[in-house]
Coordinates of C-alpha atoms and ligand atoms in Angstrom, one line a residue:
X23 CA 0.0 0.0 0.0
X24 CA 1.3 3.5 -0.9
X25 CA 2.1 5.5 2.2
X26 CA 1.3 9.2 2.5
X27 CA 3.5 12.1 3.7
X28 CA 6.9 13.3 2.6
X29 CA 9.2 11.0 4.5
X30 CA 6.9 8.0 4.1
X31 CA 6.6 8.7 0.3
X32 CA 10.4 8.7 0.1
X33 CA 10.5 5.3 1.7
X34 CA 8.3 4.0 -1.1
X35 CA 11.3 4.5 -3.3
X36 CA 13.5 2.2 -1.3
X37 CA 13.5 -1.5 -0.8
X38 CA 12.0 -1.7 2.7
X39 CA 11.8 -5.4 3.3
X40 CA 13.1 -4.1 6.6
X41 CA 15.3 -1.0 6.3
X42 CA 18.7 -0.4 4.6
X43 CA 20.1 0.2 8.0
X44 CA 19.1 -3.4 8.9
X45 CA 20.6 -5.0 5.8
X46 CA 23.1 -7.7 6.6
X47 CA 25.4 -9.9 4.5
X48 CA 24.5 -13.6 4.8
X49 CA 26.4 -15.4 2.1
X50 CA 28.8 -15.1 -0.8
X51 CA 28.9 -17.5 -3.8
X52 CA 30.6 -17.7 -7.2
X53 CA 30.1 -19.0 -10.7
X54 CA 33.3 -19.6 -12.7
X55 CA 32.7 -19.1 -16.4
X56 CA 34.9 -19.0 -19.5
X57 CA 34.6 -17.6 -23.0
X58 CA 33.0 -14.2 -22.4
X59 CA 35.7 -13.7 -23.7
X60 CA 38.1 -15.1 -21.2
X61 CA 37.8 -16.9 -17.9
X62 CA 36.2 -14.9 -15.1
X63 CA 34.2 -15.4 -11.9
X64 CA 30.8 -14.0 -11.3
X65 CA 30.1 -13.1 -7.7
X66 CA 26.9 -12.9 -5.6
X67 CA 26.6 -11.4 -2.1
X68 CA 23.3 -12.4 -0.4
X69 CA 21.5 -10.5 2.3
X70 CA 18.9 -11.0 5.0
X71 CA 16.4 -8.9 3.0
X72 CA 16.4 -11.0 -0.2
X73 CA 18.4 -8.5 -2.3
X74 CA 21.6 -9.9 -4.0
X75 CA 24.6 -7.9 -5.0
X76 CA 26.5 -8.7 -8.2
X77 CA 30.2 -8.5 -8.7
X78 CA 32.9 -10.1 -10.9
X79 CA 36.4 -11.3 -10.3
X80 CA 38.8 -10.3 -13.0
X81 CA 39.6 -12.3 -16.1
X82 CA 42.2 -14.9 -15.4
X83 CA 41.9 -14.6 -11.6
X84 CA 41.0 -17.1 -8.9
X85 CA 37.7 -17.2 -7.1
X86 CA 39.7 -17.7 -3.9
X87 CA 40.7 -14.0 -4.0
X88 CA 37.1 -13.2 -3.1
X89 CA 36.2 -16.2 -1.0
X90 CA 38.9 -15.5 1.5
X91 CA 37.0 -12.3 2.3
X92 CA 33.7 -13.9 3.1
X93 CA 34.3 -14.4 6.8
X94 CA 35.4 -10.7 7.1
X95 CA 32.0 -9.6 5.7
X96 CA 29.3 -11.9 7.0
X97 CA 26.9 -10.0 9.3
X98 CA 28.0 -6.6 8.1
X99 CA 25.8 -4.0 6.5
X100 CA 26.8 -3.9 2.8
X101 CA 25.8 -0.2 2.5
X102 CA 28.9 0.7 4.6
X103 CA 30.9 0.3 1.4
X104 CA 34.0 2.4 2.2
X105 CA 34.4 1.0 5.8
X106 CA 34.2 -2.6 4.5
X107 CA 36.6 -1.8 1.6
X108 CA 39.1 -0.4 4.0
X109 CA 38.8 -3.6 6.1
X110 CA 39.5 -5.9 3.2
X111 CA 41.8 -3.9 0.9
X112 CA 44.9 -5.4 2.5
X113 CA 44.0 -8.7 0.9
X114 CA 44.2 -7.2 -2.6
X115 CA 47.3 -6.8 -4.8
X116 CA 48.3 -5.7 -8.3
X117 CA 47.2 -7.6 -11.4
X118 CA 44.8 -10.4 -10.7
X119 CA 45.4 -10.3 -7.0
X120 CA 43.1 -7.2 -6.9
X121 CA 40.3 -9.2 -8.3
X122 CA 38.7 -10.4 -5.0
X123 CA 38.6 -7.0 -3.2
X124 CA 37.4 -5.3 -6.4
X125 CA 34.6 -7.8 -7.0
X126 CA 33.3 -7.5 -3.5
X127 CA 33.4 -3.7 -3.6
X128 CA 31.3 -3.7 -6.8
X129 CA 28.8 -6.1 -5.2
X130 CA 28.5 -3.8 -2.2
X131 CA 27.7 -0.8 -4.4
X132 CA 25.1 -2.9 -6.2
X133 CA 23.5 -3.8 -2.9
X134 CA 23.5 -0.2 -1.6
X135 CA 22.0 1.0 -4.9
X136 CA 19.3 -1.7 -4.7
X137 CA 18.6 -1.0 -1.0
X138 CA 18.1 2.7 -1.5
X139 CA 16.7 2.5 -5.1
X140 CA 19.5 4.6 -6.6
X141 CA 21.8 4.0 -9.6
X142 CA 25.5 3.8 -8.7
X143 CA 26.5 6.7 -10.9
X144 CA 24.1 8.9 -8.9
X145 CA 25.8 7.9 -5.6
X146 CA 29.2 8.9 -7.2
X147 CA 28.0 12.4 -7.8
X148 CA 25.8 12.1 -10.9
X149 CA 26.3 12.3 -14.7
X150 CA 28.9 13.9 -16.9
X151 CA 27.3 12.0 -19.9
X152 CA 24.3 9.9 -20.8
X153 CA 26.1 7.1 -22.6
X154 CA 29.6 5.6 -22.5
X155 CA 31.9 5.5 -25.5
X156 CA 33.2 2.0 -26.1
X157 CA 36.5 1.1 -27.7
X158 CA 36.4 -2.3 -29.4
X159 CA 39.5 -4.4 -28.8
X160 CA 40.4 -6.8 -31.6
X161 CA 43.2 -9.4 -31.1
X162 CA 45.3 -9.1 -34.2
X163 CA 46.2 -12.7 -34.8
X164 CA 46.0 -12.2 -38.6
X165 CA 49.5 -11.9 -40.1
X166 CA 48.3 -9.2 -42.6
X167 CA 47.5 -5.6 -41.7
X168 CA 45.0 -5.5 -44.5
X169 CA 43.1 -8.5 -43.1
X170 CA 43.1 -7.0 -39.6
X171 CA 42.0 -3.7 -41.1
X172 CA 39.0 -5.4 -42.7
X173 CA 38.1 -6.9 -39.3
X174 CA 38.3 -3.4 -37.7
X175 CA 36.2 -2.0 -40.6
X176 CA 33.5 -4.5 -39.8
X177 CA 33.6 -3.1 -36.2
X178 CA 33.1 0.4 -37.6
X179 CA 30.2 -0.8 -39.7
X180 CA 28.6 -2.1 -36.5
X181 CA 28.8 1.4 -35.0
X182 CA 32.1 1.4 -33.0
X183 CA 33.7 4.8 -32.9
X184 CA 37.0 3.9 -31.2
X185 CA 39.3 0.8 -31.9
X186 CA 42.2 -1.0 -30.4
X187 CA 44.5 -3.7 -31.9
X188 CA 47.7 -5.5 -31.1
X189 CA 51.0 -4.5 -32.8
X190 CA 54.2 -6.1 -31.7
X191 CA 56.4 -9.0 -31.1
X192 CA 54.1 -11.9 -31.7
X193 CA 53.0 -10.7 -35.2
X194 CA 56.6 -10.9 -36.4
X195 CA 58.1 -13.6 -34.2
X196 CA 58.0 -16.3 -36.9
X197 CA 59.5 -14.1 -39.6
X198 CA 63.2 -14.8 -40.1
X199 CA 65.3 -11.7 -39.4
X200 CA 62.5 -9.7 -37.8
X201 CA 63.4 -10.3 -34.1
X202 CA 66.8 -10.4 -32.5
X203 CA 66.5 -13.0 -29.7
X204 CA 68.7 -15.2 -27.5
X205 CA 68.3 -18.7 -28.9
X206 CA 65.2 -20.4 -27.7
X207 CA 63.8 -17.3 -26.0
X208 CA 60.8 -16.9 -28.3
X209 CA 59.6 -20.5 -28.0
X210 CA 58.3 -20.1 -24.5
X211 CA 56.0 -17.2 -25.5
X212 CA 54.1 -19.4 -28.0
X213 CA 52.4 -21.4 -25.3
X214 CA 50.6 -20.0 -22.3
X215 CA 50.5 -21.4 -18.7
X216 CA 46.8 -21.6 -18.3
X217 CA 45.0 -23.6 -15.6
X218 CA 45.6 -27.3 -16.1
X219 CA 44.8 -30.6 -14.5
X220 CA 48.5 -31.5 -14.5
X221 CA 49.0 -34.2 -11.9
X222 CA 52.4 -35.6 -12.6
X223 CA 55.5 -33.8 -11.4
X224 CA 56.7 -33.7 -15.0
X225 CA 53.5 -31.9 -16.1
X226 CA 53.9 -29.4 -13.3
X227 CA 57.5 -28.7 -14.1
X228 CA 56.6 -28.1 -17.8
X229 CA 53.8 -25.7 -16.8
X230 CA 56.0 -23.9 -14.3
X231 CA 58.7 -23.5 -17.0
X232 CA 56.3 -21.8 -19.3
X233 CA 55.0 -19.6 -16.4
X234 CA 58.6 -18.5 -15.7
X235 CA 59.2 -17.5 -19.3
X236 CA 56.1 -15.3 -19.3
X237 CA 57.3 -13.7 -16.1
X238 CA 60.6 -12.4 -17.4
X239 CA 60.3 -8.6 -17.3
X240 CA 60.8 -6.7 -20.5
X241 CA 64.3 -5.3 -19.8
X242 CA 65.6 -8.8 -19.1
X243 CA 64.2 -10.6 -22.1
X244 CA 67.1 -9.7 -24.4
X245 CA 64.6 -9.3 -27.3
X246 CA 64.9 -6.5 -29.9
X247 CA 63.1 -5.6 -33.1
X248 CA 65.4 -5.6 -36.1
X249 CA 65.0 -2.8 -38.7
X250 CA 63.2 -5.4 -40.8
X251 CA 60.9 -6.1 -37.9
X252 CA 60.1 -2.4 -37.4
X253 CA 59.5 -2.1 -41.2
X254 CA 57.0 -5.0 -41.0
X255 CA 55.2 -3.5 -38.0
X256 CA 55.1 -0.1 -39.6
X257 CA 53.7 -1.7 -42.8
X258 CA 51.1 -3.5 -40.7
X259 CA 49.7 -0.4 -39.1
X260 CA 49.9 1.4 -42.5
X261 CA 47.8 -1.3 -44.1
X262 CA 45.3 -1.1 -41.2
X263 CA 45.0 2.7 -41.6
X264 CA 44.7 2.2 -45.4
X265 CA 41.5 0.2 -44.8
X266 CA 40.0 2.1 -41.8
X267 CA 41.1 5.6 -42.7
X268 CA 42.7 8.2 -40.4
X269 CA 39.5 9.5 -38.9
X270 CA 38.9 6.9 -36.2
X271 CA 40.9 6.6 -33.0
X272 CA 43.1 3.4 -32.9
X273 CA 44.9 2.4 -29.8
X274 CA 47.8 -0.1 -29.8
X275 CA 48.4 -2.9 -27.3
X276 CA 50.5 -6.0 -26.8
X277 CA 53.8 -4.7 -28.0
X278 CA 55.5 -7.7 -26.4
X279 CA 58.2 -8.1 -23.8
X280 CA 60.7 -5.7 -25.4
X281 CA 62.9 -3.1 -23.7
X282 CA 62.2 0.6 -23.3
X283 CA 64.6 1.3 -26.2
X284 CA 62.7 -0.9 -28.6
X285 CA 59.4 0.7 -27.4
X286 CA 60.8 4.1 -28.3
X287 CA 61.9 2.9 -31.7
X288 CA 58.5 1.4 -32.4
X289 CA 56.6 4.5 -31.1
X290 CA 58.6 6.8 -33.3
X291 CA 57.9 4.6 -36.4
X292 CA 54.1 4.8 -35.8
X293 CA 53.7 8.4 -34.8
X294 CA 52.5 9.4 -38.3
X295 CA 49.6 6.9 -37.9
X296 CA 48.5 8.8 -34.8
X297 CA 47.7 6.1 -32.3
X298 CA 45.2 7.0 -29.6
X299 CA 47.7 5.5 -27.2
X300 CA 50.5 2.9 -26.9
X301 CA 49.8 0.6 -24.0
X302 CA 52.0 -1.2 -21.5
X303 CA 55.3 -1.0 -23.4
X304 CA 57.2 -1.9 -20.2
X305 CA 55.9 -3.0 -16.8
X306 CA 54.1 -0.2 -15.1
X307 CA 56.4 -0.3 -12.0
X308 CA 59.2 1.3 -14.1
X309 CA 58.1 4.8 -13.6
X310 CA 61.4 6.4 -14.8
X311 CA 61.2 4.3 -18.0
X312 CA 57.7 5.6 -18.6
X313 CA 59.0 9.2 -18.2
X314 CA 61.7 8.5 -20.8
X315 CA 59.3 6.8 -23.1
X316 CA 56.8 9.6 -23.1
X317 CA 59.5 12.2 -23.5
X318 CA 60.8 10.4 -26.6
X319 CA 57.6 10.2 -28.6
X320 CA 54.5 12.2 -29.5
X321 CA 52.4 9.0 -29.2
X322 CA 50.3 9.2 -26.0
X323 CA 51.7 6.6 -23.6
X324 CA 49.2 4.6 -21.5
X325 CA 49.3 2.1 -18.6
X326 CA 47.3 1.0 -15.6
X327 CA 45.3 -2.2 -16.1
X328 CA 47.4 -4.0 -13.6
X329 CA 47.6 -1.4 -10.9
X330 CA 45.8 -1.9 -7.5
X331 CA 44.7 1.3 -5.6
X332 CA 45.0 4.9 -6.4
X333 CA 48.4 5.6 -4.8
X334 CA 50.3 3.6 -7.4
X335 CA 49.0 5.7 -10.2
X336 CA 50.4 9.0 -8.9
X337 CA 54.1 8.4 -9.7
X338 CA 53.1 7.6 -13.3
X339 CA 51.0 10.8 -13.5
X340 CA 54.0 12.8 -12.2
X341 CA 56.2 11.0 -14.8
X342 CA 54.0 12.5 -17.5
X343 CA 52.1 9.6 -19.1
X344 CA 49.2 10.7 -21.2
X345 CA 46.4 8.2 -20.6
X346 CA 45.7 6.0 -17.5
X347 CA 43.9 2.7 -18.1
X348 CA 42.6 1.2 -14.8
X349 CA 40.6 -2.0 -14.7
X350 CA 37.9 -1.8 -12.1
X351 CA 38.4 -5.5 -11.3
X352 CA 42.0 -4.8 -10.3
X353 CA 42.0 -1.2 -9.2
X354 CA 39.9 -1.7 -6.1
X355 CA 36.5 -1.2 -7.7
X356 CA 34.1 1.6 -8.3
X357 CA 34.9 4.3 -5.8
X358 CA 38.7 3.8 -6.1
X359 CA 38.5 4.1 -9.9
X360 CA 36.4 7.3 -9.6
X361 CA 39.1 8.7 -7.3
X362 CA 41.9 7.5 -9.7
X363 CA 40.1 9.3 -12.6
X364 CA 39.7 12.5 -10.6
X365 CA 43.3 12.5 -9.6
X366 CA 44.4 12.0 -13.2
X367 CA 42.3 14.9 -14.2
X368 CA 44.3 17.2 -11.9
X369 CA 47.4 16.2 -14.0
X370 CA 45.6 16.8 -17.3
X371 CA 45.5 13.1 -18.0
X372 CA 42.6 11.2 -19.6
X373 CA 41.2 8.0 -18.2
X374 CA 40.3 5.0 -20.5
X375 CA 39.0 1.9 -18.7
X376 CA 40.2 -1.7 -19.3
X377 CA 37.5 -4.3 -19.2
X378 CA 37.4 -7.9 -20.6
X379 CA 34.6 -9.7 -18.7
X380 CA 30.8 -10.0 -18.6
X381 CA 28.1 -7.3 -18.6
X382 CA 28.5 -7.1 -14.7
X383 CA 32.1 -5.7 -15.1
X384 CA 30.9 -3.7 -18.1
X385 CA 28.1 -2.0 -16.1
X386 CA 30.4 -1.4 -13.1
X387 CA 32.8 0.4 -15.4
X388 CA 30.0 2.2 -17.2
X389 CA 28.7 3.8 -14.0
X390 CA 32.2 5.1 -13.2
X391 CA 32.6 6.3 -16.8
X392 CA 29.3 8.3 -16.6
X393 CA 30.3 9.9 -13.3
X394 CA 34.0 10.8 -14.1
X395 CA 34.7 13.9 -16.2
X396 CA 38.0 12.9 -17.8
X397 CA 36.8 9.5 -19.0
X398 CA 37.7 8.8 -22.7
X399 CA 36.6 5.2 -23.7
X400 CA 35.7 1.8 -22.1
X401 CA 37.1 -1.4 -23.5
X402 CA 34.8 -4.1 -25.0
X403 CA 36.4 -7.3 -25.8
X404 CA 33.4 -9.5 -26.6
X405 CA 32.2 -8.3 -30.0
X406 CA 32.5 -11.9 -31.2
X407 CA 30.8 -13.5 -28.2
X408 CA 27.1 -14.1 -29.3
X409 CA 25.9 -15.1 -25.8
X410 CA 27.5 -12.2 -23.9
X411 CA 24.3 -10.2 -23.6
X412 CA 22.4 -13.3 -22.5
X413 CA 24.4 -13.6 -19.3
X414 CA 22.1 -11.2 -17.4
X415 CA 18.6 -9.8 -17.5
X416 CA 17.4 -6.3 -17.1
X417 CA 19.8 -4.5 -19.5
X418 CA 19.1 -3.3 -23.1
X419 CA 20.0 -5.9 -25.8
X420 CA 22.5 -5.4 -27.2
X421 CA 24.1 -3.6 -24.3
X422 CA 26.7 -2.2 -26.5
X423 CA 24.7 -0.4 -29.1
X424 CA 26.2 1.6 -32.0
X425 CA 29.4 1.8 -30.0
X426 CA 28.0 3.0 -26.7
X427 CA 26.5 1.8 -23.5
X428 CA 23.5 3.7 -22.3
X429 CA 23.3 3.8 -18.5
X430 CA 19.7 3.8 -17.1
X431 CA 18.2 5.1 -13.8
X432 CA 17.7 1.5 -12.5
X433 CA 19.1 0.9 -9.0
X434 CA 22.6 -0.4 -8.4
X435 CA 24.3 -1.7 -11.5
X436 CA 21.0 -1.8 -13.3
X437 CA 21.1 -5.6 -13.7
X438 CA 18.1 -7.7 -12.7
X439 CA 19.7 -11.2 -12.5
X440 CA 22.2 -13.7 -13.9
X441 CA 20.8 -16.3 -16.2
X442 CA 21.9 -19.7 -14.9
X443 CA 20.9 -21.6 -18.0
X444 CA 23.4 -19.5 -20.0
X445 CA 26.3 -19.5 -17.6
X446 CA 26.0 -23.2 -16.9
X447 CA 26.8 -23.8 -20.6
X448 CA 30.0 -21.9 -20.1
X449 CA 31.5 -23.1 -16.9
X450 CA 35.3 -23.3 -16.6
X451 CA 36.7 -26.8 -17.2
X452 CA 36.6 -28.9 -14.0
X453 CA 33.9 -26.8 -12.5
X454 CA 30.7 -28.8 -11.7
X455 CA 28.2 -26.1 -11.0
X456 CA 27.4 -22.5 -10.2
X457 CA 26.5 -20.8 -6.8
X458 CA 27.6 -23.9 -4.8
X459 CA 27.8 -23.5 -1.0
X460 CA 30.9 -21.8 0.3
X461 CA 30.4 -22.7 4.0
X462 CA 34.0 -23.8 4.2
X463 CA 35.0 -20.1 4.1
X464 CA 32.7 -19.0 6.9
X465 CA 35.2 -19.4 9.7
X466 CA 38.4 -18.4 7.9
X467 CA 40.3 -16.2 10.4
X468 CA 43.5 -14.4 11.1
X469 CA 44.5 -11.5 13.3
X470 CA 44.8 -9.2 10.3
X471 CA 45.9 -5.9 11.8
X472 CA 49.0 -4.7 9.9
X473 CA 50.4 -2.6 12.8
X474 CA 51.0 -3.1 16.5
Ligands
LIG26 MG1 46.2 -4.2 -22.4

């Protein structure tokens, strides 16, 4: 029954199964999926009032990173987002290790929005824009720039207004004379140490050996582009631009594990093709190398998808990079990314957002993008995944429409539910079901204070 009177009318707008102040976390469960486009983990946080918060653990990360947080959250009011974030943030780290804390933080925002009947962007301060520009990432496995250009042109015909592609080592690694490499070095990059059911010691040793190759930092790989290699890479982007024209922004990623000096050589070669940015040329931790790289080229230099928390972005901003590229599922989630964007704005730096998961991650990023002034474009990596929109209900279909995501006034993320029939067709290998009990994490405990 509708109530009457100002305060009572206001309460009609909120979910008053009891009151938001009485909302409590009762459970946390996961669904580990693959192919949307990569492996990721969907997260549900359940409450005593029937509303469920949705989050997502980053592509390639373990569900464990979120589940270890469960015992620190049970019985808490999820609307106390910042207090709970500060409690758990010590359990996050850079790269995939930020995935658990970030997923939980997003689910808390979803719950707070649903409890009070407010979209997340509004809780962040409101809109700078109605819709979010998407950049469409395209893995450039094709050996020909013309062929990749045709794929990118197809994206443009579908309405995308901003593109990204790979340009680097792996496109030329098989061409004799294109890469200077210590013997055997390139071989390890051609396989990837994904999850495996390796049981024998021999299998595990082989997997660990590949893992180690992929963890050699760029300055220590000993790899260089030859002049022939640089000619080929320049030809590649020239062919792409020939097909797609010069009018559309085109960002560049996956240069490979090459040194700063090779990054500078490549950047200078491709300046005339006006990349929107050149991404992750060296590990983000090498602040001084980023300063040298940006000072050596007019190509905007970008990094950030593996950085956890705001404070690690500041040295790179001081070093003069041009675009930051946080991933909400690593950075610490929604409020931390809004803070990162606002800090970058003070340095005159734009924020693009990295995202390679389901519509849950996409909507979390879209709310931040709507509410952050210096936002430039949000990644979309699922243009070739036909079931991506079917993972959830309550969003427009397609969610990415003519190159943009429109963010509605619906509470929280704006998602009604996850479609179990769809995700259960795409569970990760070895996973037997979704939303299984996680009681074994209820009593996880440690005296976690980091000072005495
Ligand atoms: Mg990248």
